[in-house]
């Protein structure tokens, strides 16, 4: 069975930082691009960032450039998202997902972790 | 305002057929594959259709996808109550250098 399990979400004040993790089991992330996709409460899906198998290429949505950083540890079979200078509009459920190439589809998906940015 | 345009909602009776449209431009759908995701209430999204019309293993063949020019569509035949969900289209956008999603369509089975 394939599992992606996100952790690290929680309540943080505006301007604060948080580090999300995504641990994979039954799925070897080293063979895939990996991505973060978020969903604000009651809203649709928004792609956030993607990273190549060896970490040499990264893509970000404009609204998070310079504030959020995607990284991976293939030895630990884990994906990360370092979130700095957080804003209210970053409040969302963050999903990690495997991706077949930067332009490809997302599969599998984790269950998500909620990040709430509020004072 | 999403880059890809979907109707906010559609509804149809059980056992009928429904289609959900996804409209884009030459920078996304016109030159890249479209993927569709199903999100059941309270659940994470799940891949439904990939590369415009291909079904992942385990997905019912009641679901089908197509693409023409800068638009794509998802069809669901033989509607069942468990098909009630939000459906999202997505594609790579060459101008934005990123993946863009449609705003999502809520399907109600009457």
mmCIF file of C-alpha atoms in Angstrom:
data_model
loop_
_atom_site.group_PDB
_atom_site.id
_atom_site.type_symbol
_atom_site.label_atom_id
_atom_site.label_comp_id
_atom_site.label_asym_id
_atom_site.label_seq_id
_atom_site.Cartn_x
_atom_site.Cartn_y
_atom_site.Cartn_z
ATOM 1 C CA UNK A 1 0.000 0.000 0.000
ATOM 2 C CA UNK A 2 1.234 3.483 -0.929
ATOM 3 C CA UNK A 3 1.173 6.150 1.730
ATOM 4 C CA UNK A 4 2.261 9.769 1.798
ATOM 5 C CA UNK A 5 1.897 11.201 5.293
ATOM 6 C CA UNK A 6 2.243 14.930 5.868
ATOM 7 C CA UNK A 7 3.078 16.462 9.225
ATOM 8 C CA UNK A 8 4.202 19.757 10.726
ATOM 9 C CA UNK A 9 1.099 21.851 10.204
ATOM 10 C CA UNK A 10 -0.392 24.043 12.893
ATOM 11 C CA UNK A 11 -1.172 27.582 13.982
ATOM 12 C CA UNK A 12 1.475 30.219 13.338
ATOM 13 C CA UNK A 13 1.466 33.991 13.548
ATOM 14 C CA UNK A 14 1.862 36.179 10.457
ATOM 15 C CA UNK A 15 5.547 36.521 9.653
ATOM 16 C CA UNK A 16 6.330 33.235 11.334
ATOM 17 C CA UNK A 17 7.845 30.022 10.031
ATOM 18 C CA UNK A 18 6.844 26.380 9.767
ATOM 19 C CA UNK A 19 8.424 23.276 8.240
ATOM 20 C CA UNK A 20 6.194 20.655 6.659
ATOM 21 C CA UNK A 21 7.304 17.074 6.135
ATOM 22 C CA UNK A 22 5.938 14.313 3.943
ATOM 23 C CA UNK A 23 7.009 10.743 4.668
ATOM 24 C CA UNK A 24 6.474 8.118 1.987
ATOM 25 C CA UNK A 25 5.950 4.403 2.446
ATOM 26 C CA UNK A 26 5.278 1.817 -0.223
ATOM 27 C CA UNK A 27 6.455 4.484 -2.664
ATOM 28 C CA UNK A 28 10.072 5.367 -3.469
ATOM 29 C CA UNK A 29 10.226 9.099 -4.020
ATOM 30 C CA UNK A 30 13.663 8.985 -5.665
ATOM 31 C CA UNK A 31 11.998 7.905 -8.918
ATOM 32 C CA UNK A 32 9.609 10.850 -9.052
ATOM 33 C CA UNK A 33 9.306 14.567 -9.093
ATOM 34 C CA UNK A 34 7.540 15.571 -5.872
ATOM 35 C CA UNK A 35 5.187 18.479 -5.283
ATOM 36 C CA UNK A 36 3.131 20.432 -2.793
ATOM 37 C CA UNK A 37 -0.445 21.430 -3.608
ATOM 38 C CA UNK A 38 -2.574 23.489 -1.229
ATOM 39 C CA UNK A 39 -6.252 24.164 -0.680
ATOM 40 C CA UNK A 40 -7.495 27.174 1.247
ATOM 41 C CA UNK A 41 -10.618 26.565 3.356
ATOM 42 C CA UNK A 42 -13.632 26.149 1.092
ATOM 43 C CA UNK A 43 -11.562 26.891 -2.005
ATOM 44 C CA UNK A 44 -10.032 25.006 -4.919
ATOM 45 C CA UNK A 45 -6.644 23.410 -5.439
ATOM 46 C CA UNK A 46 -3.497 25.481 -6.005
ATOM 47 C CA UNK A 47 -0.133 24.061 -7.042
ATOM 48 C CA UNK A 48 2.652 25.432 -4.819
ATOM 49 C CA UNK A 49 6.007 23.894 -5.766
ATOM 50 C CA UNK A 50 7.710 20.938 -7.452
ATOM 51 C CA UNK A 51 11.201 19.424 -7.175
ATOM 52 C CA UNK A 52 13.115 17.098 -9.483
ATOM 53 C CA UNK A 53 14.297 13.667 -8.424
ATOM 54 C CA UNK A 54 17.828 14.866 -7.561
ATOM 55 C CA UNK A 55 16.755 18.283 -6.290
ATOM 56 C CA UNK A 56 18.495 20.095 -9.149
ATOM 57 C CA UNK A 57 15.341 21.759 -10.494
ATOM 58 C CA UNK A 58 12.573 23.468 -8.589
ATOM 59 C CA UNK A 59 9.459 25.362 -9.649
ATOM 60 C CA UNK A 60 7.293 27.627 -7.517
ATOM 61 C CA UNK A 61 4.043 29.504 -7.951
ATOM 62 C CA UNK A 62 4.803 33.241 -8.022
ATOM 63 C CA UNK A 63 2.968 34.002 -4.783
ATOM 64 C CA UNK A 64 5.378 31.905 -2.680
ATOM 65 C CA UNK A 65 8.719 32.622 -4.378
ATOM 66 C CA UNK A 66 11.327 33.764 -1.881
ATOM 67 C CA UNK A 67 9.247 32.633 1.103
ATOM 68 C CA UNK A 68 8.625 28.894 0.670
ATOM 69 C CA UNK A 69 11.371 26.394 -0.159
ATOM 70 C CA UNK A 70 10.835 22.822 -1.317
ATOM 71 C CA UNK A 71 13.481 20.189 -0.584
ATOM 72 C CA UNK A 72 13.790 16.421 -0.372
ATOM 73 C CA UNK A 73 15.821 13.671 1.259
ATOM 74 C CA UNK A 74 15.684 10.570 -0.909
ATOM 75 C CA UNK A 75 17.598 8.528 1.662
ATOM 76 C CA UNK A 76 14.852 9.281 4.171
ATOM 77 C CA UNK A 77 12.153 8.939 1.481
ATOM 78 C CA UNK A 78 10.819 12.322 2.565
ATOM 79 C CA UNK A 79 9.761 15.670 1.106
ATOM 80 C CA UNK A 80 9.836 19.008 2.907
ATOM 81 C CA UNK A 81 8.433 22.518 2.632
ATOM 82 C CA UNK A 82 10.141 25.278 4.599
ATOM 83 C CA UNK A 83 7.655 28.107 5.046
ATOM 84 C CA UNK A 84 8.955 31.533 6.076
ATOM 85 C CA UNK A 85 7.363 34.990 6.266
ATOM 86 C CA UNK A 86 3.953 33.388 6.388
ATOM 87 C CA UNK A 87 0.855 35.392 5.485
ATOM 88 C CA UNK A 88 -2.839 34.916 6.094
ATOM 89 C CA UNK A 89 -3.325 33.853 2.494
ATOM 90 C CA UNK A 90 -1.030 30.882 3.099
ATOM 91 C CA UNK A 91 -3.702 29.361 5.346
ATOM 92 C CA UNK A 92 -4.599 26.060 3.696
ATOM 93 C CA UNK A 93 -4.411 22.307 3.783
ATOM 94 C CA UNK A 94 -1.081 21.348 2.226
ATOM 95 C CA UNK A 95 -0.910 18.088 0.280
ATOM 96 C CA UNK A 96 2.250 16.391 -0.906
ATOM 97 C CA UNK A 97 2.044 14.416 -4.123
ATOM 98 C CA UNK A 98 4.207 12.427 -6.482
ATOM 99 C CA UNK A 99 4.462 13.850 -9.965
ATOM 100 C CA UNK A 100 5.429 12.291 -13.267
ATOM 101 C CA UNK A 101 7.693 15.048 -14.558
ATOM 102 C CA UNK A 102 7.184 18.770 -13.887
ATOM 103 C CA UNK A 103 4.359 18.974 -16.425
ATOM 104 C CA UNK A 104 2.729 15.699 -15.460
ATOM 105 C CA UNK A 105 -0.034 14.458 -13.241
ATOM 106 C CA UNK A 106 -0.068 14.234 -9.453
ATOM 107 C CA UNK A 107 -0.294 10.694 -8.078
ATOM 108 C CA UNK A 108 -0.282 9.579 -5.309
ATOM 109 C CA UNK A 109 -1.502 12.204 -2.821
ATOM 110 C CA UNK A 110 -1.114 12.467 0.919
ATOM 111 C CA UNK A 111 -3.984 13.183 3.295
ATOM 112 C CA UNK A 112 -2.878 16.767 3.920
ATOM 113 C CA UNK A 113 -1.814 18.902 6.866
ATOM 114 C CA UNK A 114 -3.523 22.145 7.887
ATOM 115 C CA UNK A 115 -1.528 25.359 8.197
ATOM 116 C CA UNK A 116 -3.316 28.284 9.827
ATOM 117 C CA UNK A 117 -1.670 31.708 9.775
ATOM 118 C CA UNK A 118 -3.373 33.991 12.255
ATOM 119 C CA UNK A 119 -2.622 36.248 15.185
ATOM 120 C CA UNK B 1 -9.873 33.799 -10.793
ATOM 121 C CA UNK B 2 -8.440 30.481 -12.012
ATOM 122 C CA UNK B 3 -6.382 30.188 -15.190
ATOM 123 C CA UNK B 4 -8.507 27.216 -16.292
ATOM 124 C CA UNK B 5 -12.270 27.793 -16.353
ATOM 125 C CA UNK B 6 -14.747 25.196 -15.116
ATOM 126 C CA UNK B 7 -18.450 25.546 -14.322
ATOM 127 C CA UNK B 8 -18.878 25.910 -10.542
ATOM 128 C CA UNK B 9 -21.522 23.212 -10.410
ATOM 129 C CA UNK B 10 -23.371 20.594 -12.439
ATOM 130 C CA UNK B 11 -26.171 18.253 -11.499
ATOM 131 C CA UNK B 12 -27.842 15.250 -13.065
ATOM 132 C CA UNK B 13 -30.016 12.315 -12.109
ATOM 133 C CA UNK B 14 -28.708 8.834 -11.286
ATOM 134 C CA UNK B 15 -27.867 6.598 -14.255
ATOM 135 C CA UNK B 16 -27.599 9.631 -16.536
ATOM 136 C CA UNK B 17 -24.506 11.127 -18.171
ATOM 137 C CA UNK B 18 -22.866 14.444 -17.318
ATOM 138 C CA UNK B 19 -19.969 16.375 -18.795
ATOM 139 C CA UNK B 20 -17.709 18.915 -17.115
ATOM 140 C CA UNK B 21 -15.839 21.395 -19.275
ATOM 141 C CA UNK B 22 -12.413 22.929 -18.735
ATOM 142 C CA UNK B 23 -11.391 25.904 -20.848
ATOM 143 C CA UNK B 24 -7.876 27.276 -21.155
ATOM 144 C CA UNK B 25 -5.523 28.817 -23.686
ATOM 145 C CA UNK B 26 -2.639 28.009 -25.985
ATOM 146 C CA UNK B 27 -0.173 28.420 -23.116
ATOM 147 C CA UNK B 28 -1.727 25.567 -21.162
ATOM 148 C CA UNK B 29 -4.345 23.164 -22.554
ATOM 149 C CA UNK B 30 -3.564 24.055 -26.151
ATOM 150 C CA UNK B 31 -0.045 22.679 -25.873
ATOM 151 C CA UNK B 32 -0.025 20.397 -22.837
ATOM 152 C CA UNK B 33 -1.881 17.406 -21.498
ATOM 153 C CA UNK B 34 -4.862 17.778 -19.190
ATOM 154 C CA UNK B 35 -5.307 15.792 -16.000
ATOM 155 C CA UNK B 36 -8.447 15.446 -13.897
ATOM 156 C CA UNK B 37 -8.805 14.906 -10.161
ATOM 157 C CA UNK B 38 -11.740 13.839 -8.021
ATOM 158 C CA UNK B 39 -12.091 15.096 -4.471
ATOM 159 C CA UNK B 40 -14.724 13.355 -2.399
ATOM 160 C CA UNK B 41 -16.139 15.307 0.565
ATOM 161 C CA UNK B 42 -13.553 15.614 3.332
ATOM 162 C CA UNK B 43 -10.948 13.626 1.419
ATOM 163 C CA UNK B 44 -7.697 14.289 -0.411
ATOM 164 C CA UNK B 45 -7.808 14.631 -4.193
ATOM 165 C CA UNK B 46 -7.326 11.527 -6.310
ATOM 166 C CA UNK B 47 -6.084 11.187 -9.881
ATOM 167 C CA UNK B 48 -9.047 10.396 -12.143
ATOM 168 C CA UNK B 49 -7.816 10.933 -15.729
ATOM 169 C CA UNK B 50 -4.271 11.537 -16.934
ATOM 170 C CA UNK B 51 -2.783 12.615 -20.255
ATOM 171 C CA UNK B 52 -6.160 13.867 -21.505
ATOM 172 C CA UNK B 53 -7.977 10.541 -21.649
ATOM 173 C CA UNK B 54 -6.151 7.750 -19.834
ATOM 174 C CA UNK B 55 -7.633 5.990 -16.814
ATOM 175 C CA UNK B 56 -5.415 5.028 -13.870
ATOM 176 C CA UNK B 57 -5.701 1.475 -12.641
ATOM 177 C CA UNK B 58 -8.773 1.031 -10.476
ATOM 178 C CA UNK B 59 -10.754 3.954 -11.903
ATOM 179 C CA UNK B 60 -14.150 2.999 -13.311
ATOM 180 C CA UNK B 61 -14.561 3.136 -17.081
ATOM 181 C CA UNK B 62 -17.683 5.207 -16.484
ATOM 182 C CA UNK B 63 -15.216 8.107 -16.444
ATOM 183 C CA UNK B 64 -13.713 9.407 -19.672
ATOM 184 C CA UNK B 65 -11.742 12.439 -20.771
ATOM 185 C CA UNK B 66 -11.137 14.260 -24.019
ATOM 186 C CA UNK B 67 -9.335 17.324 -25.294
ATOM 187 C CA UNK B 68 -9.806 19.527 -28.341
ATOM 188 C CA UNK B 69 -7.807 22.663 -28.970
ATOM 189 C CA UNK B 70 -7.762 24.786 -25.813
ATOM 190 C CA UNK B 71 -10.594 22.927 -24.072
ATOM 191 C CA UNK B 72 -11.030 19.613 -22.331
ATOM 192 C CA UNK B 73 -13.940 17.747 -20.873
ATOM 193 C CA UNK B 74 -14.665 15.034 -18.366
ATOM 194 C CA UNK B 75 -17.651 12.758 -18.923
ATOM 195 C CA UNK B 76 -19.259 10.548 -16.317
ATOM 196 C CA UNK B 77 -21.816 8.004 -17.462
ATOM 197 C CA UNK B 78 -24.177 5.892 -15.396
ATOM 198 C CA UNK B 79 -24.107 8.434 -12.563
ATOM 199 C CA UNK B 80 -24.093 7.035 -9.050
ATOM 200 C CA UNK B 81 -24.580 8.719 -5.695
ATOM 201 C CA UNK B 82 -20.916 8.071 -4.803
ATOM 202 C CA UNK B 83 -19.828 10.221 -7.761
ATOM 203 C CA UNK B 84 -20.875 13.326 -5.805
ATOM 204 C CA UNK B 85 -17.596 15.206 -5.435
ATOM 205 C CA UNK B 86 -15.580 18.159 -6.658
ATOM 206 C CA UNK B 87 -13.757 17.650 -9.932
ATOM 207 C CA UNK B 88 -10.673 19.631 -10.963
ATOM 208 C CA UNK B 89 -8.833 19.895 -14.263
ATOM 209 C CA UNK B 90 -5.137 20.805 -14.365
ATOM 210 C CA UNK B 91 -2.413 21.400 -16.930
ATOM 211 C CA UNK B 92 1.103 22.799 -17.203
ATOM 212 C CA UNK B 93 1.218 26.446 -18.260
ATOM 213 C CA UNK B 94 4.191 27.380 -20.431
ATOM 214 C CA UNK B 95 3.910 31.119 -19.692
ATOM 215 C CA UNK B 96 3.701 30.684 -15.913
ATOM 216 C CA UNK B 97 6.134 27.726 -15.776
ATOM 217 C CA UNK B 98 3.841 25.962 -13.379
ATOM 218 C CA UNK B 99 0.782 23.760 -13.038
ATOM 219 C CA UNK B 100 -2.560 25.532 -13.138
ATOM 220 C CA UNK B 101 -5.857 24.157 -11.871
ATOM 221 C CA UNK B 102 -9.428 24.914 -12.780
ATOM 222 C CA UNK B 103 -11.592 26.359 -10.058
ATOM 223 C CA UNK B 104 -13.332 23.039 -9.564
ATOM 224 C CA UNK B 105 -16.817 21.754 -10.355
ATOM 225 C CA UNK B 106 -19.166 20.396 -7.721
ATOM 226 C CA UNK B 107 -21.184 17.478 -9.049
ATOM 227 C CA UNK B 108 -24.541 16.809 -7.464
ATOM 228 C CA UNK B 109 -26.350 13.566 -8.218
ATOM 229 C CA UNK B 110 -30.033 14.409 -7.863
#
